[in-house]
Amino acid sequence: MVKSIILAAGKGTRMKSEIPKVLHTIFDKPILGYILDAVKNSGMVDYAYVITGHKSEMVDGYVKENYGYAETILQNPQLGTGHAVSMAVGKLQGYKGEVVIINGDTPLIKPETIKSLVISHRENKSDITVASTILENSSNYGRIVRAADGAVEEIVEEKDASTEQKRIKEINTGIFCINWDKVSRAFSELKNNNAQGEYYLTDIVKWGKENGLKAGAYIIEDSNEVLGINSCKQLAELTKILHDEIIDKHLSNGVNIVSPDTTWISPETEIGRDTIIYPNCYISGQNKIASNCKIGPFAHIRGGVEIDEYVKIGNFVELKKAKVKSHTNICHLSYVGDSEVGANVNIGAGTITANYNPLTKVKSKTIIEDNVKIGSNSVLVAPVRIKEGANVGAVGVITKDIEPWSLAVTRAPLKVLEGWVKRVLNK
Ligand code: UD1
Ligand code: CA
């Protein structure tokens, strides 16, 4: 297993945002999360160091909460990508294996690509392997300069490149695999005598040549995988690329997506065949939707949702952390969160699970057992359990558990004042 260093200290000036660039989200998951997942899922890496700088407390918090296999290291001030990697030298003292270095702003990188990079590095017995790709418009990227025999000589940044070098279409993706025991010394020897006055990670290639090491490139075929995010426009473009891939995957698995352009499905959502997704649904986070369900139009599924077969989730229904068993209908205008809903349940229009107490900030669970029927416009105030087969009359405000097969009614009795309208109108 190898180690990874993820560069995430940059401010991301072009995002024009107070939020650090790597915490901007795609389907509510930070860009950095995509990288950490890809690195982990490559199956090659057992530990990652995330280099943080700008608003590091925010990035630290995110990593600590979500990634047990990673820790953060502060880089302050930020003097370039080579300087960023040097921050991990102390932590990796004595480590003799390979290190995968990766920019924190390329969220579409696939786990298999990281795996192939490490395998190619090993097969070629290289000390430094840079992952490159071919771009028709290579401007702003570092260019891979090769010798006449094809050997990788150096990487030249846009701002330092000659007119001739600027024509090169093979670029540095910002992903490297290096033999740490041989290359780590470079990070105390890099110079910043370049156009940006920074310590460039890219200079390790030239340094390697000068120190008798073997450097090569691994070419990534699908350049979409390594597009970087530097602005909100690019964030939206990458989101669309990911969206198209996800929709294609579900369509080819037999999911019926009526309107691909208006349906948004997160990468961590599984959907069974013959499920129909009607237009304008937004599905984020981790979810499992079984076969033969009907979802939408205009449904919002926010993560932690598991839906069994033959369930209907209708228009303007929002689900969050909810398990819904088979043949249950939640068809109109409802919010169901932090809930377990049994089989053959009918939830009437406008039903709300009141799961959050804003004073105590505590979230509680609602449990609705099999065969329960909830009347329209009811509020189920959690924690609460509606036991098997119980009925809640329309406009029920349910604040305690309801026993099996009972009817719970909380509304004021209906009063009818006959002729009242005529009297008011003096007719
Ligand atoms: C970098 C590469 C370039 C490559 C491109 C690919 C260098 C010198 N250039 O350029 O060859 O084609 O990525 O996308 O490496 N960062 C730090 N600390 C710093 C500076 C940067 O952690 O002091 C982080 C940033 O947060 C970012 C990553 O390193 O995630 C890359 O930095 P960025 O400024 O975006 O580099 P590019 O100009 O895109
Ligand atoms: Ca970049």
Short mmCIF file of C-alpha atoms and ligand atoms in Angstrom, two decimals:
data_model
loop_
_atom_site.label_atom_id
_atom_site.label_comp_id
_atom_site.label_asym_id
_atom_site.label_seq_id
_atom_site.Cartn_x
_atom_site.Cartn_y
_atom_site.Cartn_z
CA MET A 1 0.00 0.00 0.00
CA VAL A 2 1.18 3.50 -0.77
CA LYS A 3 0.66 6.93 0.83
CA SER A 4 -0.95 9.94 -0.75
CA ILE A 5 -0.43 13.69 -0.47
CA ILE A 6 -3.35 15.86 -1.56
CA LEU A 7 -2.65 19.52 -2.29
CA ALA A 8 -5.50 21.62 -1.00
CA ALA A 9 -3.94 24.76 0.48
CA GLY A 10 -4.67 27.18 -2.35
CA LYS A 11 -7.12 30.00 -1.91
CA GLY A 12 -8.87 29.49 -5.23
CA THR A 13 -8.97 33.23 -5.94
CA ARG A 14 -10.90 32.77 -9.17
CA MET A 15 -13.83 31.14 -7.33
CA LYS A 16 -14.52 34.65 -5.87
CA SER A 17 -15.74 32.97 -2.71
CA GLU A 18 -15.18 32.98 1.05
CA ILE A 19 -15.33 29.18 1.05
CA PRO A 20 -12.03 27.36 0.39
CA LYS A 21 -12.02 26.01 -3.16
CA VAL A 22 -11.81 22.34 -2.15
CA LEU A 23 -14.97 22.67 -0.03
CA HIS A 24 -17.11 23.80 -2.94
CA THR A 25 -19.55 21.00 -3.65
CA ILE A 26 -20.90 18.79 -6.41
CA PHE A 27 -24.15 17.07 -5.33
CA ASP A 28 -23.56 18.47 -1.84
CA LYS A 29 -20.22 16.68 -1.50
CA PRO A 30 -17.04 18.80 -1.37
CA ILE A 31 -14.59 18.53 -4.26
CA LEU A 32 -12.00 17.29 -1.74
CA GLY A 33 -14.35 14.43 -0.81
CA TYR A 34 -14.35 13.22 -4.42
CA ILE A 35 -10.53 13.13 -4.40
CA LEU A 36 -10.30 11.42 -1.00
CA ASP A 37 -12.85 8.80 -2.12
CA ALA A 38 -11.07 8.17 -5.43
CA VAL A 39 -7.71 7.81 -3.67
CA LYS A 40 -9.18 5.42 -1.10
CA ASN A 41 -11.19 3.42 -3.65
CA SER A 42 -8.13 2.92 -5.85
CA GLY A 43 -7.26 0.17 -3.38
CA MET A 44 -3.62 1.25 -3.56
CA VAL A 45 -3.48 3.88 -0.81
CA ASP A 46 -3.86 3.30 2.93
CA TYR A 47 -3.18 6.80 4.24
CA ALA A 48 -3.48 10.35 2.94
CA TYR A 49 -2.07 13.70 4.03
CA VAL A 50 -4.14 16.70 3.00
CA ILE A 51 -2.13 19.94 2.76
CA THR A 52 -4.30 22.82 3.93
CA GLY A 53 -3.79 26.56 4.06
CA HIS A 54 -6.55 28.99 3.23
CA LYS A 55 -9.29 28.63 5.92
CA SER A 56 -7.60 25.45 7.10
CA GLU A 57 -9.94 25.05 10.11
CA MET A 58 -12.84 24.43 7.74
CA VAL A 59 -10.94 21.86 5.69
CA ASP A 60 -9.58 20.20 8.89
CA GLY A 61 -13.09 19.84 10.24
CA TYR A 62 -14.36 18.25 7.05
CA VAL A 63 -11.49 15.74 6.84
CA LYS A 64 -11.68 14.79 10.55
CA GLU A 65 -15.40 14.24 10.43
CA ASN A 66 -15.46 12.16 7.26
CA TYR A 67 -12.11 10.51 6.55
CA GLY A 68 -10.49 8.38 9.22
CA TYR A 69 -7.72 7.40 6.81
CA ALA A 70 -6.51 10.97 6.30
CA GLU A 71 -5.02 13.83 8.31
CA THR A 72 -4.32 17.46 7.47
CA ILE A 73 -1.03 19.35 7.52
CA LEU A 74 -0.97 23.14 7.54
CA GLN A 75 1.04 24.99 4.88
CA ASN A 76 1.46 28.62 5.86
CA PRO A 77 2.46 30.62 3.87
CA GLN A 78 1.69 28.89 0.57
CA LEU A 79 4.83 29.09 -1.57
CA GLY A 80 3.86 26.71 -4.36
CA THR A 81 2.98 23.07 -5.05
CA GLY A 82 6.55 21.82 -4.35
CA HIS A 83 6.56 23.69 -1.05
CA ALA A 84 3.17 22.13 -0.26
CA VAL A 85 4.55 18.59 -0.66
CA SER A 86 7.57 19.49 1.50
CA MET A 87 5.14 19.97 4.43
CA ALA A 88 4.68 16.17 4.56
CA VAL A 89 8.40 15.34 4.66
CA GLY A 90 8.52 15.21 8.47
CA LYS A 91 5.49 12.90 8.68
CA LEU A 92 6.92 10.51 6.09
CA GLN A 93 10.39 10.31 7.66
CA GLY A 94 11.80 6.84 7.08
CA TYR A 95 8.95 5.79 4.72
CA LYS A 96 10.34 3.82 1.79
CA GLY A 97 7.35 3.14 -0.45
CA GLU A 98 5.63 5.15 -3.17
CA VAL A 99 3.64 8.35 -2.71
CA VAL A 100 0.79 9.44 -4.98
CA ILE A 101 0.58 13.23 -5.09
CA ILE A 102 -2.63 14.75 -6.38
CA ASN A 103 -4.10 18.24 -6.75
CA GLY A 104 -7.16 18.86 -4.61
CA ASP A 105 -9.15 20.49 -7.42
CA THR A 106 -9.67 17.63 -9.93
CA PRO A 107 -12.75 15.81 -8.57
CA LEU A 108 -13.53 13.65 -11.61
CA ILE A 109 -10.42 11.51 -11.26
CA LYS A 110 -11.38 7.82 -11.18
CA PRO A 111 -10.06 5.29 -8.66
CA GLU A 112 -9.04 2.93 -11.50
CA THR A 113 -6.89 5.69 -13.02
CA ILE A 114 -4.98 6.16 -9.77
CA LYS A 115 -4.52 2.40 -9.59
CA SER A 116 -3.26 2.24 -13.20
CA LEU A 117 -0.82 5.09 -12.53
CA VAL A 118 0.76 3.17 -9.63
CA ILE A 119 0.87 -0.07 -11.65
CA SER A 120 2.45 1.67 -14.65
CA HIS A 121 4.99 3.34 -12.34
CA ARG A 122 5.98 -0.06 -10.97
CA GLU A 123 6.06 -1.83 -14.33
CA ASN A 124 8.34 0.82 -15.80
CA LYS A 125 10.54 0.75 -12.68
CA SER A 126 10.40 4.54 -12.61
CA ASP A 127 11.28 6.79 -9.69
CA ILE A 128 8.94 9.56 -10.83
CA THR A 129 5.83 9.08 -12.94
CA VAL A 130 3.75 12.08 -13.93
CA ALA A 131 0.19 11.47 -15.08
CA SER A 132 -0.28 13.45 -18.29
CA THR A 133 -3.06 13.88 -20.78
CA ILE A 134 -3.51 15.37 -24.24
CA LEU A 135 -5.54 18.57 -24.49
CA GLU A 136 -6.43 20.36 -27.73
CA ASN A 137 -6.29 23.61 -25.78
CA SER A 138 -3.43 23.14 -23.36
CA SER A 139 -3.10 26.76 -22.25
CA ASN A 140 -2.58 27.46 -18.54
CA TYR A 141 -1.37 23.92 -17.87
CA GLY A 142 2.20 22.74 -17.31
CA ARG A 143 3.55 21.20 -20.55
CA ILE A 144 5.36 17.86 -20.70
CA VAL A 145 8.65 18.37 -22.54
CA ARG A 146 9.97 15.18 -24.11
CA ALA A 147 13.39 14.45 -25.67
CA ALA A 148 13.74 13.27 -29.28
CA ASP A 149 13.57 9.64 -28.05
CA GLY A 150 10.31 10.34 -26.20
CA ALA A 151 11.81 10.38 -22.69
CA VAL A 152 10.21 12.88 -20.33
CA GLU A 153 12.72 15.70 -19.75
CA GLU A 154 10.88 18.30 -17.72
CA ILE A 155 7.59 20.05 -17.08
CA VAL A 156 7.37 23.72 -18.02
CA GLU A 157 4.65 25.95 -16.60
CA GLU A 158 2.69 28.19 -18.98
CA LYS A 159 4.26 31.33 -17.56
CA ASP A 160 7.80 29.98 -18.05
CA ALA A 161 7.23 28.31 -21.45
CA SER A 162 8.78 29.38 -24.74
CA THR A 163 6.50 29.94 -27.74
CA GLU A 164 7.54 26.54 -29.04
CA GLN A 165 6.84 24.79 -25.71
CA LYS A 166 3.42 26.45 -25.53
CA ARG A 167 2.45 24.43 -28.62
CA ILE A 168 2.86 21.15 -26.72
CA LYS A 169 -0.52 19.48 -26.15
CA GLU A 170 0.58 16.94 -23.55
CA ILE A 171 0.03 18.46 -20.13
CA ASN A 172 0.70 17.75 -16.48
CA THR A 173 -2.51 16.66 -14.72
CA GLY A 174 -0.97 17.42 -11.32
CA ILE A 175 -0.94 13.73 -10.35
CA PHE A 176 2.36 11.99 -9.65
CA CYS A 177 3.60 8.70 -8.33
CA ILE A 178 7.08 8.89 -6.80
CA ASN A 179 9.49 6.66 -4.92
CA TRP A 180 9.61 8.55 -1.66
CA ASP A 181 13.02 7.40 -0.41
CA LYS A 182 14.70 8.59 -3.59
CA VAL A 183 12.71 11.74 -4.36
CA SER A 184 11.83 13.26 -0.97
CA ARG A 185 15.23 14.97 -0.83
CA ALA A 186 14.17 17.06 -3.86
CA PHE A 187 11.71 19.02 -1.75
CA SER A 188 14.50 20.72 0.19
CA GLU A 189 16.48 21.40 -2.98
CA LEU A 190 13.82 22.94 -5.28
CA LYS A 191 14.45 26.56 -6.34
CA ASN A 192 11.87 29.30 -6.86
CA ASN A 193 13.70 31.15 -9.64
CA ASN A 194 10.74 31.04 -12.06
CA ALA A 195 8.10 33.42 -13.40
CA GLN A 196 5.83 32.96 -10.36
CA GLY A 197 8.56 32.91 -7.68
CA GLU A 198 7.11 29.61 -6.39
CA TYR A 199 8.54 26.22 -5.47
CA TYR A 200 7.10 24.06 -8.24
CA LEU A 201 6.31 20.37 -7.68
CA THR A 202 6.76 19.99 -11.43
CA ASP A 203 10.51 20.71 -11.08
CA ILE A 204 11.06 17.26 -9.51
CA VAL A 205 11.20 15.81 -13.04
CA LYS A 206 14.21 17.89 -14.03
CA TRP A 207 15.71 17.39 -10.55
CA GLY A 208 15.30 13.65 -10.99
CA LYS A 209 17.16 13.69 -14.30
CA GLU A 210 20.01 15.67 -12.74
CA ASN A 211 20.19 13.16 -9.90
CA GLY A 212 20.24 10.05 -12.07
CA LEU A 213 16.63 8.99 -11.42
CA LYS A 214 14.18 7.53 -13.92
CA ALA A 215 11.19 9.69 -14.86
CA GLY A 216 8.29 8.77 -17.13
CA ALA A 217 4.71 9.70 -17.95
CA TYR A 218 1.46 7.78 -17.72
CA ILE A 219 -1.01 9.17 -20.26
CA ILE A 220 -4.63 9.43 -19.04
CA GLU A 221 -6.91 8.72 -22.02
CA ASP A 222 -10.03 10.54 -20.86
CA SER A 223 -8.90 14.09 -20.22
CA ASN A 224 -12.29 14.97 -18.68
CA GLU A 225 -11.13 13.06 -15.60
CA VAL A 226 -8.40 15.54 -14.85
CA LEU A 227 -10.07 18.86 -15.59
CA GLY A 228 -9.42 21.22 -12.71
CA ILE A 229 -11.88 23.55 -11.03
CA ASN A 230 -10.68 27.14 -10.79
CA SER A 231 -13.95 29.08 -11.14
CA CYS A 232 -17.68 28.66 -10.51
CA LYS A 233 -18.12 28.27 -14.26
CA GLN A 234 -15.75 25.30 -14.28
CA LEU A 235 -17.53 23.89 -11.21
CA ALA A 236 -20.81 23.94 -13.16
CA GLU A 237 -19.13 22.45 -16.25
CA LEU A 238 -17.65 19.56 -14.28
CA THR A 239 -20.95 18.98 -12.51
CA LYS A 240 -22.57 18.62 -15.94
CA ILE A 241 -19.90 16.18 -17.14
CA LEU A 242 -20.43 14.05 -14.04
CA HIS A 243 -24.21 14.35 -14.42
CA ASP A 244 -24.11 13.07 -18.02
CA GLU A 245 -21.95 10.08 -17.01
CA ILE A 246 -24.28 9.16 -14.15
CA ILE A 247 -27.44 9.45 -16.24
CA ASP A 248 -25.87 7.28 -18.98
CA LYS A 249 -24.95 4.64 -16.41
CA HIS A 250 -28.51 4.40 -15.05
CA LEU A 251 -30.11 4.42 -18.51
CA SER A 252 -27.91 1.57 -19.62
CA ASN A 253 -28.77 -0.33 -16.40
CA GLY A 254 -32.47 -0.19 -17.25
CA VAL A 255 -33.57 2.76 -15.16
CA ASN A 256 -36.21 4.77 -16.97
CA ILE A 257 -35.20 8.43 -16.76
CA VAL A 258 -37.87 10.41 -18.56
CA SER A 259 -35.97 13.69 -18.77
CA PRO A 260 -32.20 13.22 -18.53
CA ASP A 261 -31.48 16.95 -18.70
CA THR A 262 -33.61 17.87 -15.69
CA THR A 263 -32.82 14.86 -13.51
CA TRP A 264 -29.90 15.13 -11.11
CA ILE A 265 -28.60 11.98 -9.45
CA SER A 266 -25.56 11.84 -7.18
CA PRO A 267 -22.77 9.36 -7.93
CA GLU A 268 -23.54 7.41 -4.73
CA THR A 269 -27.14 6.64 -5.59
CA GLU A 270 -28.04 3.08 -6.65
CA ILE A 271 -31.25 2.56 -8.60
CA GLY A 272 -32.85 -0.72 -9.60
CA ARG A 273 -34.15 -1.53 -13.06
CA ASP A 274 -37.67 -0.58 -14.19
CA THR A 275 -37.76 2.28 -11.75
CA ILE A 276 -39.11 5.41 -13.43
CA ILE A 277 -37.68 8.79 -12.57
CA TYR A 278 -39.99 11.57 -13.76
CA PRO A 279 -38.64 15.03 -14.69
CA ASN A 280 -37.08 17.54 -12.32
CA CYS A 281 -35.88 15.28 -9.54
CA TYR A 282 -32.80 16.15 -7.46
CA ILE A 283 -31.16 13.21 -5.71
CA SER A 284 -28.04 13.88 -3.66
CA GLY A 285 -25.93 11.93 -1.17
CA GLN A 286 -25.96 8.13 -0.69
CA ASN A 287 -29.22 6.41 -1.53
CA LYS A 288 -30.55 3.01 -2.58
CA ILE A 289 -33.70 2.96 -4.67
CA ALA A 290 -34.92 -0.54 -5.55
CA SER A 291 -36.58 -1.74 -8.78
CA ASN A 292 -40.08 -0.87 -9.94
CA CYS A 293 -40.39 2.40 -8.03
CA LYS A 294 -41.84 5.66 -9.31
CA ILE A 295 -40.03 8.81 -8.28
CA GLY A 296 -41.14 12.38 -8.99
CA PRO A 297 -41.77 14.54 -10.86
CA PHE A 298 -40.14 17.19 -8.63
CA ALA A 299 -38.93 14.89 -5.85
CA HIS A 300 -35.98 15.83 -3.64
CA ILE A 301 -34.01 12.98 -2.12
CA ARG A 302 -31.28 14.28 0.14
CA GLY A 303 -29.20 11.28 1.15
CA GLY A 304 -29.36 8.36 3.57
CA VAL A 305 -32.50 7.18 1.82
CA GLU A 306 -33.35 3.51 1.18
CA ILE A 307 -36.44 2.70 -0.81
CA ASP A 308 -37.68 -0.86 -1.39
CA GLU A 309 -39.56 -2.15 -4.44
CA TYR A 310 -42.86 -0.75 -5.73
CA VAL A 311 -42.67 2.48 -3.74
CA LYS A 312 -44.14 5.72 -5.08
CA ILE A 313 -42.51 9.01 -4.16
CA GLY A 314 -44.55 11.74 -5.79
CA ASN A 315 -44.33 15.42 -6.57
CA PHE A 316 -42.84 17.88 -4.10
CA VAL A 317 -41.87 15.15 -1.69
CA GLU A 318 -38.61 15.56 0.22
CA LEU A 319 -36.89 12.57 1.81
CA LYS A 320 -33.83 12.61 4.06
CA LYS A 321 -32.39 9.70 6.08
CA ALA A 322 -35.51 7.66 5.50
CA LYS A 323 -36.05 3.94 4.99
CA VAL A 324 -39.21 3.13 3.09
CA LYS A 325 -40.41 -0.47 2.72
CA SER A 326 -42.14 -1.91 -0.34
CA HIS A 327 -45.55 -0.91 -1.77
CA THR A 328 -45.66 2.31 0.23
CA ASN A 329 -46.92 5.59 -1.24
CA ILE A 330 -45.73 9.06 -0.33
CA CYS A 331 -47.32 10.78 -3.26
CA HIS A 332 -47.71 14.50 -2.66
CA LEU A 333 -46.13 17.46 -0.86
CA SER A 334 -44.59 15.66 2.10
CA TYR A 335 -41.39 15.80 4.13
CA VAL A 336 -40.15 12.53 5.61
CA GLY A 337 -36.83 12.73 7.46
CA ASP A 338 -35.02 10.62 10.09
CA SER A 339 -37.76 8.06 9.60
CA GLU A 340 -38.50 4.40 9.09
CA VAL A 341 -41.61 3.74 7.07
CA GLY A 342 -43.00 0.20 6.81
CA ALA A 343 -44.59 -1.67 3.92
CA ASN A 344 -48.06 -0.91 2.49
CA VAL A 345 -48.13 2.47 4.17
CA ASN A 346 -50.04 5.38 2.69
CA ILE A 347 -48.86 8.83 3.63
CA GLY A 348 -51.43 11.48 2.74
CA ALA A 349 -50.66 14.74 1.00
CA GLY A 350 -48.86 17.38 3.02
CA THR A 351 -47.67 15.09 5.81
CA ILE A 352 -44.62 16.30 7.73
CA THR A 353 -42.31 14.42 10.06
CA ALA A 354 -41.26 17.12 12.51
CA ASN A 355 -37.85 15.66 13.24
CA TYR A 356 -35.93 18.72 14.40
CA ASN A 357 -36.23 20.74 17.56
CA PRO A 358 -34.58 24.08 16.76
CA LEU A 359 -34.26 25.00 20.47
CA THR A 360 -32.37 21.88 21.56
CA LYS A 361 -31.00 21.25 18.05
CA VAL A 362 -31.86 17.59 18.59
CA LYS A 363 -33.11 15.43 15.71
CA SER A 364 -35.41 12.54 16.56
CA LYS A 365 -36.86 9.56 14.73
CA THR A 366 -40.29 8.82 13.42
CA ILE A 367 -41.23 5.18 13.01
CA ILE A 368 -44.25 4.25 10.94
CA GLU A 369 -44.94 0.52 10.97
CA ASP A 370 -46.48 -1.65 8.23
CA ASN A 371 -50.01 -0.94 6.95
CA VAL A 372 -50.29 2.46 8.65
CA LYS A 373 -52.39 5.16 6.94
CA ILE A 374 -51.60 8.79 7.67
CA GLY A 375 -54.29 11.35 6.80
CA SER A 376 -53.46 14.42 4.78
CA ASN A 377 -51.78 17.42 6.39
CA SER A 378 -50.65 15.56 9.48
CA VAL A 379 -47.62 16.43 11.56
CA LEU A 380 -45.79 13.58 13.27
CA VAL A 381 -43.76 15.13 16.06
CA ALA A 382 -40.67 12.98 16.65
CA PRO A 383 -39.70 10.95 18.55
CA VAL A 384 -42.86 9.04 17.77
CA ARG A 385 -43.98 5.60 16.65
CA ILE A 386 -47.17 4.86 14.76
CA LYS A 387 -47.64 1.14 15.31
CA GLU A 388 -48.83 -1.45 12.85
CA GLY A 389 -52.08 -0.79 11.03
CA ALA A 390 -52.92 2.42 12.92
CA ASN A 391 -54.78 5.24 11.18
CA VAL A 392 -54.16 8.93 11.70
CA GLY A 393 -57.12 11.13 10.72
CA ALA A 394 -56.47 14.09 8.46
CA VAL A 395 -54.73 17.05 10.10
CA GLY A 396 -53.46 14.87 12.93
CA VAL A 397 -50.81 16.38 15.18
CA ILE A 398 -49.26 13.28 16.68
CA THR A 399 -47.12 13.82 19.75
CA LYS A 400 -47.16 10.34 21.32
CA ASP A 401 -46.97 6.73 20.16
CA ILE A 402 -50.14 5.29 18.62
CA GLU A 403 -51.05 1.68 19.43
CA PRO A 404 -51.60 -0.89 16.65
CA TRP A 405 -54.82 -0.76 14.63
CA SER A 406 -56.10 2.38 16.47
CA LEU A 407 -57.49 5.55 14.98
CA ALA A 408 -55.87 8.80 16.15
CA VAL A 409 -57.84 11.99 15.57
CA THR A 410 -56.68 15.37 16.84
CA ARG A 411 -58.67 17.88 14.84
CA ALA A 412 -61.36 20.17 16.30
CA PRO A 413 -64.88 18.87 15.62
CA LEU A 414 -66.52 20.24 12.50
CA LYS A 415 -69.04 23.02 13.20
CA VAL A 416 -71.57 24.04 10.56
CA LEU A 417 -73.42 27.37 10.91
CA GLU A 418 -76.33 27.01 8.53
CA GLY A 419 -77.29 30.13 6.52
CA TRP A 420 -74.36 32.08 8.02
CA VAL A 421 -73.21 33.52 4.69
CA LYS A 422 -76.64 34.80 3.78
CA ARG A 423 -76.98 36.48 7.18
CA VAL A 424 -73.62 38.27 6.74
CA LEU A 425 -74.66 39.44 3.27
CA ASN A 426 -78.11 40.52 4.58
CA LYS A 427 -79.92 38.44 2.00
C1 UD1 B 1 -0.70 22.98 -11.44
C2 UD1 B 1 0.64 22.53 -12.06
C3 UD1 B 1 0.50 22.44 -13.58
C4 UD1 B 1 -0.64 21.49 -13.92
C5 UD1 B 1 -1.94 21.90 -13.22
C6 UD1 B 1 -2.98 20.81 -13.40
C7 UD1 B 1 2.51 23.29 -10.66
C8 UD1 B 1 3.58 24.30 -10.48
N1 UD1 B 1 1.70 23.45 -11.71
O1 UD1 B 1 -0.96 24.30 -11.93
O2 UD1 B 1 1.72 21.96 -14.15
O3 UD1 B 1 -0.82 21.45 -15.33
O4 UD1 B 1 -1.73 22.06 -11.80
O5 UD1 B 1 -4.23 21.19 -12.90
O6 UD1 B 1 2.44 22.37 -9.90
N2 UD1 B 1 -1.54 24.31 -3.74
C9 UD1 B 1 -1.11 24.16 -2.45
N3 UD1 B 1 -0.13 24.99 -1.97
C10 UD1 B 1 0.44 25.95 -2.72
C11 UD1 B 1 0.00 26.09 -4.06
C12 UD1 B 1 -0.98 25.26 -4.54
O7 UD1 B 1 -1.60 23.30 -1.72
O8 UD1 B 1 1.34 26.64 -2.21
C13 UD1 B 1 -2.58 23.41 -4.24
C14 UD1 B 1 -3.84 24.11 -4.72
O9 UD1 B 1 -4.78 24.23 -3.67
C15 UD1 B 1 -4.35 23.21 -5.84
C16 UD1 B 1 -3.09 22.53 -6.34
O10 UD1 B 1 -2.09 22.73 -5.37
O11 UD1 B 1 -5.23 22.21 -5.37
C17 UD1 B 1 -2.63 23.11 -7.68
O12 UD1 B 1 -2.41 24.49 -7.52
P1 UD1 B 1 -2.89 25.53 -8.61
O13 UD1 B 1 -2.52 26.88 -8.16
O14 UD1 B 1 -4.30 25.28 -8.96
O15 UD1 B 1 -1.89 25.11 -9.79
P2 UD1 B 1 -2.10 25.29 -11.34
O16 UD1 B 1 -1.73 26.64 -11.71
O17 UD1 B 1 -3.45 24.82 -11.72
CA CA B 2 -5.48 24.31 -10.74
#
